[in-house]
Amino acid sequence: MKHQIYNLFPSSVHSIELENFPLVKERVVSYIYKEKEKFPESVVKSNRGGWQSQDTYYKHDNILVQIISGGLSYMGSSYKFPEIIIRGLWININNKDNYNCLHNHPGCDLAGVLWINIPKESGNFEFASPHNFIASSVLNSYEENFKLDTYNYPAYKMFPKEGSMLVFPSYLDHMVEPNKSDEDRISISFNIEIDRNSSSTRQI
């Protein structure tokens, strides 16, 4: 008997490792802490504790835009429309026991995160399956080898690495586990839009 499996309608997550990140990390971290000193009041969205900046860093040239733009340039061959436009960019600093609850990014096409400073035990990044509610029994019944081969998980953890960037569909729910280290966990998050006609916002 022939048995064939079609894994239909996947949610593609791009993982990009930035070249020479250790050479610029110190400059990026310095810039981030200076911004926190200038604007100490935190935005509160999915973050529980810690500090989150305004999402307006994409509106002017700075080291965060430069480093994100460099990473996004590797994605052009994946899409018919190579214009990948940044619509929001912000900084996250999670202190001890801070975390981000489950959320998504409405109002954009793709979302992303770049990990800047990731101490040991500072928390993993986790995606929740968009099918977890309607197909929870099916997803939880799969054998581990089948889950490993097909990525059919109720939830899937990504282990952060400094200088690595994830770009994913904005509808994917995701969260960040509590930071159990005594050091700051630092990341940059961003929203992007794919639009071949718009030129009103920063374009990669």
PDB file of C-alpha atoms in Angstrom, residues 22-200:
ATOM      1  CA  PRO A  22      30.433  40.418  16.578  1.00  0.00           C
ATOM      2  CA  LEU A  23      32.223  43.369  14.953  1.00  0.00           C
ATOM      3  CA  VAL A  24      29.199  45.658  15.332  1.00  0.00           C
ATOM      4  CA  LYS A  25      27.528  44.276  18.458  1.00  0.00           C
ATOM      5  CA  GLU A  26      29.241  46.703  20.847  1.00  0.00           C
ATOM      6  CA  ARG A  27      28.157  49.711  18.743  1.00  0.00           C
ATOM      7  CA  VAL A  28      24.578  48.447  18.557  1.00  0.00           C
ATOM      8  CA  VAL A  29      24.363  47.811  22.311  1.00  0.00           C
ATOM      9  CA  SER A  30      25.822  51.254  23.046  1.00  0.00           C
ATOM     10  CA  TYR A  31      23.287  52.900  20.740  1.00  0.00           C
ATOM     11  CA  ILE A  32      20.422  51.012  22.385  1.00  0.00           C
ATOM     12  CA  TYR A  33      21.322  52.013  25.937  1.00  0.00           C
ATOM     13  CA  LYS A  34      21.740  55.642  24.887  1.00  0.00           C
ATOM     14  CA  GLU A  35      18.244  55.536  23.405  1.00  0.00           C
ATOM     15  CA  LYS A  36      16.891  54.091  26.640  1.00  0.00           C
ATOM     16  CA  GLU A  37      18.518  56.934  28.595  1.00  0.00           C
ATOM     17  CA  LYS A  38      16.927  59.514  26.277  1.00  0.00           C
ATOM     18  CA  PHE A  39      13.481  57.888  26.358  1.00  0.00           C
ATOM     19  CA  PRO A  40      13.189  55.995  29.675  1.00  0.00           C
ATOM     20  CA  GLU A  41       9.416  55.483  29.599  1.00  0.00           C
ATOM     21  CA  SER A  42       8.536  52.064  28.217  1.00  0.00           C
ATOM     22  CA  VAL A  43       5.864  51.230  25.694  1.00  0.00           C
ATOM     23  CA  VAL A  44       3.688  48.401  27.036  1.00  0.00           C
ATOM     24  CA  LYS A  45       2.273  45.906  24.548  1.00  0.00           C
ATOM     25  CA  SER A  46       3.131  42.190  24.802  1.00  0.00           C
ATOM     26  CA  ASN A  47       6.041  42.912  27.148  1.00  0.00           C
ATOM     27  CA  ARG A  48       5.679  42.115  30.808  1.00  0.00           C
ATOM     28  CA  GLY A  49       8.343  44.178  32.513  1.00  0.00           C
ATOM     29  CA  GLY A  50      11.509  45.495  30.955  1.00  0.00           C
ATOM     30  CA  TRP A  51      11.723  48.348  28.438  1.00  0.00           C
ATOM     31  CA  GLN A  52      10.292  48.649  24.946  1.00  0.00           C
ATOM     32  CA  SER A  53      10.921  51.680  22.764  1.00  0.00           C
ATOM     33  CA  GLN A  54       8.605  53.467  20.392  1.00  0.00           C
ATOM     34  CA  ASP A  55       8.364  51.729  16.989  1.00  0.00           C
ATOM     35  CA  THR A  56       9.588  54.737  14.964  1.00  0.00           C
ATOM     36  CA  TYR A  57      13.271  53.879  14.424  1.00  0.00           C
ATOM     37  CA  TYR A  58      12.580  52.990  10.787  1.00  0.00           C
ATOM     38  CA  LYS A  59      11.809  56.644  10.008  1.00  0.00           C
ATOM     39  CA  HIS A  60      15.424  57.836  10.055  1.00  0.00           C
ATOM     40  CA  ASP A  61      18.810  56.399   9.237  1.00  0.00           C
ATOM     41  CA  ASN A  62      20.531  54.715  12.184  1.00  0.00           C
ATOM     42  CA  ILE A  63      22.546  51.612  12.980  1.00  0.00           C
ATOM     43  CA  LEU A  64      19.400  49.557  13.691  1.00  0.00           C
ATOM     44  CA  VAL A  65      17.913  50.289  10.257  1.00  0.00           C
ATOM     45  CA  GLN A  66      21.266  49.561   8.615  1.00  0.00           C
ATOM     46  CA  ILE A  67      21.695  46.168  10.240  1.00  0.00           C
ATOM     47  CA  ILE A  68      18.076  45.079   9.663  1.00  0.00           C
ATOM     48  CA  SER A  69      18.210  46.245   6.029  1.00  0.00           C
ATOM     49  CA  GLY A  70      21.366  44.211   5.489  1.00  0.00           C
ATOM     50  CA  GLY A  71      19.643  41.071   6.752  1.00  0.00           C
ATOM     51  CA  LEU A  72      16.479  41.637   4.737  1.00  0.00           C
ATOM     52  CA  SER A  73      18.475  42.011   1.542  1.00  0.00           C
ATOM     53  CA  TYR A  74      18.999  38.226   1.583  1.00  0.00           C
ATOM     54  CA  MET A  75      15.238  37.653   1.239  1.00  0.00           C
ATOM     55  CA  GLY A  76      14.666  39.340  -2.120  1.00  0.00           C
ATOM     56  CA  SER A  77      14.813  36.115  -4.131  1.00  0.00           C
ATOM     57  CA  SER A  78      11.981  34.586  -2.065  1.00  0.00           C
ATOM     58  CA  TYR A  79       9.291  36.966  -3.297  1.00  0.00           C
ATOM     59  CA  LYS A  80       7.861  38.157  -6.616  1.00  0.00           C
ATOM     60  CA  PHE A  81       7.872  41.698  -5.295  1.00  0.00           C
ATOM     61  CA  PRO A  82      11.377  42.537  -4.054  1.00  0.00           C
ATOM     62  CA  GLU A  83      10.273  45.752  -2.328  1.00  0.00           C
ATOM     63  CA  ILE A  84      10.358  44.914   1.364  1.00  0.00           C
ATOM     64  CA  ILE A  85       9.304  48.017   3.276  1.00  0.00           C
ATOM     65  CA  ILE A  86       9.930  48.509   6.990  1.00  0.00           C
ATOM     66  CA  ARG A  87       6.782  49.856   8.682  1.00  0.00           C
ATOM     67  CA  GLY A  88       7.872  49.657  12.322  1.00  0.00           C
ATOM     68  CA  LEU A  89      11.115  49.014  14.223  1.00  0.00           C
ATOM     69  CA  TRP A  90      11.626  48.995  17.991  1.00  0.00           C
ATOM     70  CA  ILE A  91      13.972  47.909  20.778  1.00  0.00           C
ATOM     71  CA  ASN A  92      13.272  45.341  23.514  1.00  0.00           C
ATOM     72  CA  ILE A  93      15.232  45.020  26.769  1.00  0.00           C
ATOM     73  CA  ASN A  94      14.100  42.229  29.077  1.00  0.00           C
ATOM     74  CA  ASN A  95      15.536  42.241  32.591  1.00  0.00           C
ATOM     75  CA  LYS A  96      15.405  39.294  34.988  1.00  0.00           C
ATOM     76  CA  ASP A  97      11.983  37.572  34.989  1.00  0.00           C
ATOM     77  CA  ASN A  98      10.653  39.786  32.171  1.00  0.00           C
ATOM     78  CA  TYR A  99       8.933  38.111  29.231  1.00  0.00           C
ATOM     79  CA  ASN A 100       6.618  38.687  26.259  1.00  0.00           C
ATOM     80  CA  CYS A 101       3.201  37.057  26.294  1.00  0.00           C
ATOM     81  CA  LEU A 102       1.638  35.356  23.277  1.00  0.00           C
ATOM     82  CA  HIS A 103       0.856  37.861  20.518  1.00  0.00           C
ATOM     83  CA  ASN A 104       1.004  38.561  16.796  1.00  0.00           C
ATOM     84  CA  HIS A 105       1.617  41.638  14.629  1.00  0.00           C
ATOM     85  CA  PRO A 106      -1.568  42.849  12.889  1.00  0.00           C
ATOM     86  CA  GLY A 107      -1.469  45.484  10.173  1.00  0.00           C
ATOM     87  CA  CYS A 108       1.620  44.211   8.339  1.00  0.00           C
ATOM     88  CA  ASP A 109       2.649  41.293   6.131  1.00  0.00           C
ATOM     89  CA  LEU A 110       5.748  39.986   7.894  1.00  0.00           C
ATOM     90  CA  ALA A 111       7.271  40.440  11.323  1.00  0.00           C
ATOM     91  CA  GLY A 112      10.783  39.880  12.543  1.00  0.00           C
ATOM     92  CA  VAL A 113      13.239  39.859  15.397  1.00  0.00           C
ATOM     93  CA  LEU A 114      17.002  40.295  15.580  1.00  0.00           C
ATOM     94  CA  TRP A 115      18.760  39.004  18.676  1.00  0.00           C
ATOM     95  CA  ILE A 116      21.421  41.379  19.979  1.00  0.00           C
ATOM     96  CA  ASN A 117      22.394  40.197  23.482  1.00  0.00           C
ATOM     97  CA  ILE A 118      21.278  36.748  24.606  1.00  0.00           C
ATOM     98  CA  PRO A 119      22.733  35.567  27.942  1.00  0.00           C
ATOM     99  CA  LYS A 120      22.357  31.951  28.972  1.00  0.00           C
ATOM    100  CA  GLU A 121      18.958  31.147  30.492  1.00  0.00           C
ATOM    101  CA  SER A 122      17.464  34.389  29.130  1.00  0.00           C
ATOM    102  CA  GLY A 123      14.441  32.676  27.566  1.00  0.00           C
ATOM    103  CA  ASN A 124      13.571  31.000  24.280  1.00  0.00           C
ATOM    104  CA  PHE A 125      11.361  32.275  21.475  1.00  0.00           C
ATOM    105  CA  GLU A 126       8.260  30.155  20.829  1.00  0.00           C
ATOM    106  CA  PHE A 127       5.754  30.006  17.976  1.00  0.00           C
ATOM    107  CA  ALA A 128       2.239  28.652  18.479  1.00  0.00           C
ATOM    108  CA  SER A 129       0.663  26.724  15.622  1.00  0.00           C
ATOM    109  CA  PRO A 130      -2.152  28.660  13.903  1.00  0.00           C
ATOM    110  CA  HIS A 131      -4.009  25.321  13.898  1.00  0.00           C
ATOM    111  CA  ASN A 132      -3.520  24.637  17.595  1.00  0.00           C
ATOM    112  CA  PHE A 133      -7.105  25.407  18.604  1.00  0.00           C
ATOM    113  CA  ILE A 134      -9.044  23.638  15.862  1.00  0.00           C
ATOM    114  CA  ALA A 135      -6.595  20.742  15.505  1.00  0.00           C
ATOM    115  CA  SER A 136      -5.171  20.314  18.996  1.00  0.00           C
ATOM    116  CA  SER A 137      -6.095  16.611  19.241  1.00  0.00           C
ATOM    117  CA  VAL A 138      -4.481  15.841  15.879  1.00  0.00           C
ATOM    118  CA  LEU A 139      -1.311  17.821  16.569  1.00  0.00           C
ATOM    119  CA  ASN A 140      -0.836  16.238  19.989  1.00  0.00           C
ATOM    120  CA  SER A 141      -1.380  12.719  18.647  1.00  0.00           C
ATOM    121  CA  TYR A 142       1.558  12.737  16.215  1.00  0.00           C
ATOM    122  CA  GLU A 143       4.648  10.683  16.985  1.00  0.00           C
ATOM    123  CA  GLU A 144       7.767  12.700  17.775  1.00  0.00           C
ATOM    124  CA  ASN A 145       9.583  11.555  14.622  1.00  0.00           C
ATOM    125  CA  PHE A 146       6.655  12.683  12.487  1.00  0.00           C
ATOM    126  CA  LYS A 147       6.633  16.080  14.217  1.00  0.00           C
ATOM    127  CA  LEU A 148      10.364  16.393  13.647  1.00  0.00           C
ATOM    128  CA  ASP A 149      10.089  15.552   9.950  1.00  0.00           C
ATOM    129  CA  THR A 150       7.047  17.721   9.184  1.00  0.00           C
ATOM    130  CA  TYR A 151       7.164  20.554  11.777  1.00  0.00           C
ATOM    131  CA  ASN A 152       3.594  19.678  12.792  1.00  0.00           C
ATOM    132  CA  TYR A 153       3.906  20.859  16.377  1.00  0.00           C
ATOM    133  CA  PRO A 154       1.327  22.523  18.654  1.00  0.00           C
ATOM    134  CA  ALA A 155       4.161  24.941  19.450  1.00  0.00           C
ATOM    135  CA  TYR A 156       7.758  25.222  18.297  1.00  0.00           C
ATOM    136  CA  LYS A 157      10.697  26.747  20.165  1.00  0.00           C
ATOM    137  CA  MET A 158      13.488  28.657  18.460  1.00  0.00           C
ATOM    138  CA  PHE A 159      16.689  28.982  20.443  1.00  0.00           C
ATOM    139  CA  PRO A 160      17.965  32.570  20.112  1.00  0.00           C
ATOM    140  CA  LYS A 161      21.467  33.233  18.858  1.00  0.00           C
ATOM    141  CA  GLU A 162      23.140  36.617  18.838  1.00  0.00           C
ATOM    142  CA  GLY A 163      23.323  38.052  15.330  1.00  0.00           C
ATOM    143  CA  SER A 164      20.493  35.860  14.031  1.00  0.00           C
ATOM    144  CA  MET A 165      17.266  37.200  12.626  1.00  0.00           C
ATOM    145  CA  LEU A 166      13.861  35.576  12.118  1.00  0.00           C
ATOM    146  CA  VAL A 167      11.305  36.866   9.611  1.00  0.00           C
ATOM    147  CA  PHE A 168       7.871  35.251   9.642  1.00  0.00           C
ATOM    148  CA  PRO A 169       4.213  35.814   8.703  1.00  0.00           C
ATOM    149  CA  SER A 170       2.743  38.446  10.991  1.00  0.00           C
ATOM    150  CA  TYR A 171      -0.246  36.230  11.842  1.00  0.00           C
ATOM    151  CA  LEU A 172       1.911  33.656  13.660  1.00  0.00           C
ATOM    152  CA  ASP A 173       1.384  33.898  17.405  1.00  0.00           C
ATOM    153  CA  HIS A 174       4.662  33.955  19.325  1.00  0.00           C
ATOM    154  CA  MET A 175       6.036  34.608  22.790  1.00  0.00           C
ATOM    155  CA  VAL A 176       9.313  34.974  24.690  1.00  0.00           C
ATOM    156  CA  GLU A 177       9.975  32.967  27.833  1.00  0.00           C
ATOM    157  CA  PRO A 178      11.017  34.736  31.067  1.00  0.00           C
ATOM    158  CA  ASN A 179      14.614  35.880  31.334  1.00  0.00           C
ATOM    159  CA  LYS A 180      16.132  33.806  34.125  1.00  0.00           C
ATOM    160  CA  SER A 181      19.599  35.353  33.852  1.00  0.00           C
ATOM    161  CA  ASP A 182      20.925  38.388  35.726  1.00  0.00           C
ATOM    162  CA  GLU A 183      21.814  40.152  32.467  1.00  0.00           C
ATOM    163  CA  ASP A 184      19.672  42.069  30.014  1.00  0.00           C
ATOM    164  CA  ARG A 185      18.244  40.237  27.042  1.00  0.00           C
ATOM    165  CA  ILE A 186      18.240  42.650  24.082  1.00  0.00           C
ATOM    166  CA  SER A 187      16.493  42.303  20.742  1.00  0.00           C
ATOM    167  CA  ILE A 188      15.141  44.434  17.908  1.00  0.00           C
ATOM    168  CA  SER A 189      11.679  43.748  16.510  1.00  0.00           C
ATOM    169  CA  PHE A 190      10.216  45.033  13.278  1.00  0.00           C
ATOM    170  CA  ASN A 191       7.197  44.934  10.970  1.00  0.00           C
ATOM    171  CA  ILE A 192       7.517  44.836   7.198  1.00  0.00           C
ATOM    172  CA  GLU A 193       5.246  45.097   4.207  1.00  0.00           C
ATOM    173  CA  ILE A 194       5.616  43.685   0.707  1.00  0.00           C
ATOM    174  CA  ASP A 195       4.443  46.331  -1.747  1.00  0.00           C
ATOM    175  CA  ARG A 196       5.699  46.846  -5.301  1.00  0.00           C
ATOM    176  CA  ASN A 197       3.992  50.204  -5.692  1.00  0.00           C
ATOM    177  CA  SER A 198       4.708  52.128  -2.492  1.00  0.00           C
ATOM    178  CA  SER A 199       7.731  54.384  -2.157  1.00  0.00           C
ATOM    179  CA  SER A 200       6.561  56.486   0.779  1.00  0.00           C
TER     180      SER A 200
END
